[in-house]
Amino acid sequence: MHLYLLPSNHPKFIVLIIPLRQMNERMHVTVSLNYSIIHLFSCLFFVYFLNHRHLF
């Protein structure tokens, strides 16, 4: 996706980016699931904190 931004005399970056993109495509579902779980727990904690402010 970002290969066109790299100069052509740096092939090592291209070698690094290609496996990262393949790994990113495989891990995309897991990463988005983790982010949604973190977001859910953050919202739940925020609501809990608002409802129990007198405890803190």
PDB file of N, CA and C in Angstrom:
ATOM      1  N   MET A   1       0.827  -1.195   0.000  1.00  0.00           N
ATOM      2  CA  MET A   1       0.000   0.000   0.000  1.00  0.00           C
ATOM      3  C   MET A   1       0.868   1.253   0.000  1.00  0.00           C
ATOM      4  N   HIS A   2       1.924   1.237   0.815  1.00  0.00           N
ATOM      5  CA  HIS A   2       2.809   2.391   0.904  1.00  0.00           C
ATOM      6  C   HIS A   2       4.125   2.175   0.169  1.00  0.00           C
ATOM      7  N   LEU A   3       4.171   1.177  -0.717  1.00  0.00           N
ATOM      8  CA  LEU A   3       5.433   0.900  -1.401  1.00  0.00           C
ATOM      9  C   LEU A   3       5.823   2.030  -2.335  1.00  0.00           C
ATOM     10  N   TYR A   4       4.841   2.728  -2.900  1.00  0.00           N
ATOM     11  CA  TYR A   4       5.171   3.778  -3.853  1.00  0.00           C
ATOM     12  C   TYR A   4       5.817   4.982  -3.156  1.00  0.00           C
ATOM     13  N   LEU A   5       5.714   5.090  -1.829  1.00  0.00           N
ATOM     14  CA  LEU A   5       6.355   6.192  -1.123  1.00  0.00           C
ATOM     15  C   LEU A   5       7.840   5.955  -0.892  1.00  0.00           C
ATOM     16  N   LEU A   6       8.274   4.706  -1.018  1.00  0.00           N
ATOM     17  CA  LEU A   6       9.674   4.401  -0.740  1.00  0.00           C
ATOM     18  C   LEU A   6      10.529   4.623  -1.976  1.00  0.00           C
ATOM     19  N   PRO A   7      11.755   5.094  -1.795  1.00  0.00           N
ATOM     20  CA  PRO A   7      12.673   5.177  -2.927  1.00  0.00           C
ATOM     21  C   PRO A   7      13.068   3.788  -3.417  1.00  0.00           C
ATOM     22  N   SER A   8      13.404   3.715  -4.685  1.00  0.00           N
ATOM     23  CA  SER A   8      13.692   2.404  -5.275  1.00  0.00           C
ATOM     24  C   SER A   8      15.048   1.864  -4.851  1.00  0.00           C
ATOM     25  N   ASN A   9      15.903   2.677  -4.240  1.00  0.00           N
ATOM     26  CA  ASN A   9      17.223   2.190  -3.838  1.00  0.00           C
ATOM     27  C   ASN A   9      17.227   1.658  -2.402  1.00  0.00           C
ATOM     28  N   HIS A  10      16.068   1.395  -1.822  1.00  0.00           N
ATOM     29  CA  HIS A  10      15.986   0.818  -0.479  1.00  0.00           C
ATOM     30  C   HIS A  10      15.168  -0.467  -0.532  1.00  0.00           C
ATOM     31  N   PRO A  11      15.707  -1.544  -1.107  1.00  0.00           N
ATOM     32  CA  PRO A  11      14.913  -2.772  -1.221  1.00  0.00           C
ATOM     33  C   PRO A  11      14.694  -3.458   0.118  1.00  0.00           C
ATOM     34  N   LYS A  12      15.533  -3.177   1.109  1.00  0.00           N
ATOM     35  CA  LYS A  12      15.369  -3.867   2.393  1.00  0.00           C
ATOM     36  C   LYS A  12      14.069  -3.442   3.068  1.00  0.00           C
ATOM     37  N   PHE A  13      13.646  -2.192   2.845  1.00  0.00           N
ATOM     38  CA  PHE A  13      12.377  -1.775   3.419  1.00  0.00           C
ATOM     39  C   PHE A  13      11.207  -2.504   2.761  1.00  0.00           C
ATOM     40  N   ILE A  14      11.320  -2.725   1.458  1.00  0.00           N
ATOM     41  CA  ILE A  14      10.270  -3.462   0.759  1.00  0.00           C
ATOM     42  C   ILE A  14      10.221  -4.898   1.257  1.00  0.00           C
ATOM     43  N   VAL A  15      11.400  -5.482   1.499  1.00  0.00           N
ATOM     44  CA  VAL A  15      11.453  -6.848   2.022  1.00  0.00           C
ATOM     45  C   VAL A  15      10.815  -6.905   3.405  1.00  0.00           C
ATOM     46  N   LEU A  16      10.973  -5.841   4.189  1.00  0.00           N
ATOM     47  CA  LEU A  16      10.361  -5.822   5.516  1.00  0.00           C
ATOM     48  C   LEU A  16       8.859  -5.582   5.444  1.00  0.00           C
ATOM     49  N   ILE A  17       8.439  -4.737   4.503  1.00  0.00           N
ATOM     50  CA  ILE A  17       7.029  -4.345   4.469  1.00  0.00           C
ATOM     51  C   ILE A  17       6.149  -5.478   3.958  1.00  0.00           C
ATOM     52  N   ILE A  18       6.639  -6.262   2.999  1.00  0.00           N
ATOM     53  CA  ILE A  18       5.782  -7.305   2.414  1.00  0.00           C
ATOM     54  C   ILE A  18       5.373  -8.349   3.453  1.00  0.00           C
ATOM     55  N   PRO A  19       6.288  -8.925   4.273  1.00  0.00           N
ATOM     56  CA  PRO A  19       5.801  -9.855   5.298  1.00  0.00           C
ATOM     57  C   PRO A  19       4.945  -9.175   6.354  1.00  0.00           C
ATOM     58  N   LEU A  20       5.206  -7.901   6.633  1.00  0.00           N
ATOM     59  CA  LEU A  20       4.363  -7.201   7.596  1.00  0.00           C
ATOM     60  C   LEU A  20       2.943  -7.062   7.073  1.00  0.00           C
ATOM     61  N   ARG A  21       2.806  -6.798   5.771  1.00  0.00           N
ATOM     62  CA  ARG A  21       1.461  -6.680   5.214  1.00  0.00           C
ATOM     63  C   ARG A  21       0.755  -8.026   5.232  1.00  0.00           C
ATOM     64  N   GLN A  22       1.474  -9.102   4.913  1.00  0.00           N
ATOM     65  CA  GLN A  22       0.839 -10.416   4.944  1.00  0.00           C
ATOM     66  C   GLN A  22       0.416 -10.777   6.363  1.00  0.00           C
ATOM     67  N   MET A  23       1.265 -10.503   7.342  1.00  0.00           N
ATOM     68  CA  MET A  23       0.911 -10.773   8.722  1.00  0.00           C
ATOM     69  C   MET A  23      -0.252  -9.887   9.157  1.00  0.00           C
ATOM     70  N   ASN A  24      -0.265  -8.657   8.673  1.00  0.00           N
ATOM     71  CA  ASN A  24      -1.334  -7.747   9.035  1.00  0.00           C
ATOM     72  C   ASN A  24      -2.672  -8.243   8.495  1.00  0.00           C
ATOM     73  N   GLU A  25      -2.683  -8.796   7.292  1.00  0.00           N
ATOM     74  CA  GLU A  25      -3.928  -9.322   6.746  1.00  0.00           C
ATOM     75  C   GLU A  25      -4.410 -10.533   7.529  1.00  0.00           C
ATOM     76  N   ARG A  26      -3.469 -11.367   8.006  1.00  0.00           N
ATOM     77  CA  ARG A  26      -3.887 -12.525   8.798  1.00  0.00           C
ATOM     78  C   ARG A  26      -4.363 -12.115  10.183  1.00  0.00           C
ATOM     79  N   MET A  27      -3.734 -11.097  10.767  1.00  0.00           N
ATOM     80  CA  MET A  27      -4.052 -10.705  12.131  1.00  0.00           C
ATOM     81  C   MET A  27      -5.129  -9.633  12.214  1.00  0.00           C
ATOM     82  N   HIS A  28      -5.689  -9.242  11.097  1.00  0.00           N
ATOM     83  CA  HIS A  28      -6.617  -8.114  11.104  1.00  0.00           C
ATOM     84  C   HIS A  28      -7.851  -8.417  11.951  1.00  0.00           C
ATOM     85  N   VAL A  29      -8.383  -9.629  11.836  1.00  0.00           N
ATOM     86  CA  VAL A  29      -9.586  -9.985  12.588  1.00  0.00           C
ATOM     87  C   VAL A  29      -9.276 -10.004  14.082  1.00  0.00           C
ATOM     88  N   THR A  30      -8.138 -10.575  14.444  1.00  0.00           N
ATOM     89  CA  THR A  30      -7.780 -10.651  15.860  1.00  0.00           C
ATOM     90  C   THR A  30      -7.539  -9.267  16.442  1.00  0.00           C
ATOM     91  N   VAL A  31      -6.865  -8.414  15.689  1.00  0.00           N
ATOM     92  CA  VAL A  31      -6.571  -7.077  16.193  1.00  0.00           C
ATOM     93  C   VAL A  31      -7.853  -6.274  16.352  1.00  0.00           C
ATOM     94  N   SER A  32      -8.752  -6.335  15.383  1.00  0.00           N
ATOM     95  CA  SER A  32      -9.992  -5.580  15.502  1.00  0.00           C
ATOM     96  C   SER A  32     -10.865  -6.130  16.623  1.00  0.00           C
ATOM     97  N   LEU A  33     -10.819  -7.446  16.837  1.00  0.00           N
ATOM     98  CA  LEU A  33     -11.556  -8.021  17.960  1.00  0.00           C
ATOM     99  C   LEU A  33     -10.980  -7.530  19.281  1.00  0.00           C
ATOM    100  N   ASN A  34      -9.662  -7.498  19.381  1.00  0.00           N
ATOM    101  CA  ASN A  34      -9.039  -7.004  20.612  1.00  0.00           C
ATOM    102  C   ASN A  34      -9.371  -5.537  20.851  1.00  0.00           C
ATOM    103  N   TYR A  35      -9.356  -4.728  19.802  1.00  0.00           N
ATOM    104  CA  TYR A  35      -9.666  -3.319  19.977  1.00  0.00           C
ATOM    105  C   TYR A  35     -11.120  -3.119  20.384  1.00  0.00           C
ATOM    106  N   SER A  36     -12.036  -3.907  19.844  1.00  0.00           N
ATOM    107  CA  SER A  36     -13.432  -3.756  20.236  1.00  0.00           C
ATOM    108  C   SER A  36     -13.648  -4.209  21.673  1.00  0.00           C
ATOM    109  N   ILE A  37     -12.925  -5.261  22.103  1.00  0.00           N
ATOM    110  CA  ILE A  37     -13.035  -5.701  23.496  1.00  0.00           C
ATOM    111  C   ILE A  37     -12.484  -4.626  24.431  1.00  0.00           C
ATOM    112  N   ILE A  38     -11.348  -4.036  24.075  1.00  0.00           N
ATOM    113  CA  ILE A  38     -10.778  -2.966  24.894  1.00  0.00           C
ATOM    114  C   ILE A  38     -11.728  -1.776  24.944  1.00  0.00           C
ATOM    115  N   HIS A  39     -12.316  -1.424  23.816  1.00  0.00           N
ATOM    116  CA  HIS A  39     -13.253  -0.311  23.772  1.00  0.00           C
ATOM    117  C   HIS A  39     -14.480  -0.597  24.631  1.00  0.00           C
ATOM    118  N   LEU A  40     -14.970  -1.824  24.571  1.00  0.00           N
ATOM    119  CA  LEU A  40     -16.134  -2.202  25.368  1.00  0.00           C
ATOM    120  C   LEU A  40     -15.827  -2.094  26.853  1.00  0.00           C
ATOM    121  N   PHE A  41     -14.678  -2.622  27.272  1.00  0.00           N
ATOM    122  CA  PHE A  41     -14.323  -2.554  28.689  1.00  0.00           C
ATOM    123  C   PHE A  41     -14.075  -1.113  29.127  1.00  0.00           C
ATOM    124  N   SER A  42     -13.541  -0.300  28.248  1.00  0.00           N
ATOM    125  CA  SER A  42     -13.339   1.104  28.598  1.00  0.00           C
ATOM    126  C   SER A  42     -14.669   1.809  28.815  1.00  0.00           C
ATOM    127  N   CYS A  43     -15.624   1.553  27.941  1.00  0.00           N
ATOM    128  CA  CYS A  43     -16.947   2.159  28.097  1.00  0.00           C
ATOM    129  C   CYS A  43     -17.626   1.662  29.368  1.00  0.00           C
ATOM    130  N   LEU A  44     -17.509   0.359  29.634  1.00  0.00           N
ATOM    131  CA  LEU A  44     -18.121  -0.189  30.844  1.00  0.00           C
ATOM    132  C   LEU A  44     -17.487   0.412  32.096  1.00  0.00           C
ATOM    133  N   PHE A  45     -16.173   0.535  32.098  1.00  0.00           N
ATOM    134  CA  PHE A  45     -15.510   1.124  33.256  1.00  0.00           C
ATOM    135  C   PHE A  45     -15.890   2.592  33.419  1.00  0.00           C
ATOM    136  N   PHE A  46     -16.033   3.305  32.318  1.00  0.00           N
ATOM    137  CA  PHE A  46     -16.405   4.712  32.397  1.00  0.00           C
ATOM    138  C   PHE A  46     -17.808   4.868  32.978  1.00  0.00           C
ATOM    139  N   VAL A  47     -18.739   4.023  32.529  1.00  0.00           N
ATOM    140  CA  VAL A  47     -20.101   4.069  33.067  1.00  0.00           C
ATOM    141  C   VAL A  47     -20.094   3.696  34.547  1.00  0.00           C
ATOM    142  N   TYR A  48     -19.324   2.659  34.897  1.00  0.00           N
ATOM    143  CA  TYR A  48     -19.216   2.258  36.301  1.00  0.00           C
ATOM    144  C   TYR A  48     -18.622   3.384  37.150  1.00  0.00           C
ATOM    145  N   PHE A  49     -17.616   4.060  36.608  1.00  0.00           N
ATOM    146  CA  PHE A  49     -16.995   5.162  37.336  1.00  0.00           C
ATOM    147  C   PHE A  49     -17.984   6.311  37.527  1.00  0.00           C
ATOM    148  N   LEU A  50     -18.775   6.598  36.509  1.00  0.00           N
ATOM    149  CA  LEU A  50     -19.753   7.676  36.639  1.00  0.00           C
ATOM    150  C   LEU A  50     -20.835   7.320  37.656  1.00  0.00           C
ATOM    151  N   ASN A  51     -21.202   6.062  37.731  1.00  0.00           N
ATOM    152  CA  ASN A  51     -22.253   5.653  38.655  1.00  0.00           C
ATOM    153  C   ASN A  51     -21.742   5.487  40.079  1.00  0.00           C
ATOM    154  N   HIS A  52     -20.421   5.342  40.261  1.00  0.00           N
ATOM    155  CA  HIS A  52     -19.863   5.090  41.590  1.00  0.00           C
ATOM    156  C   HIS A  52     -18.748   6.087  41.901  1.00  0.00           C
ATOM    157  N   ARG A  53     -19.008   7.353  41.578  1.00  0.00           N
ATOM    158  CA  ARG A  53     -17.987   8.371  41.811  1.00  0.00           C
ATOM    159  C   ARG A  53     -17.710   8.566  43.296  1.00  0.00           C
ATOM    160  N   HIS A  54     -18.676   8.320  44.135  1.00  0.00           N
ATOM    161  CA  HIS A  54     -18.479   8.566  45.565  1.00  0.00           C
ATOM    162  C   HIS A  54     -17.510   7.563  46.187  1.00  0.00           C
ATOM    163  N   LEU A  55     -17.213   6.436  45.482  1.00  0.00           N
ATOM    164  CA  LEU A  55     -16.276   5.452  46.009  1.00  0.00           C
ATOM    165  C   LEU A  55     -14.828   5.843  45.748  1.00  0.00           C
ATOM    166  N   PHE A  56     -14.585   6.766  44.822  1.00  0.00           N
ATOM    167  CA  PHE A  56     -13.209   7.083  44.428  1.00  0.00           C
ATOM    168  C   PHE A  56     -12.734   8.375  45.100  1.00  0.00           C
TER     169      PHE A  56
END
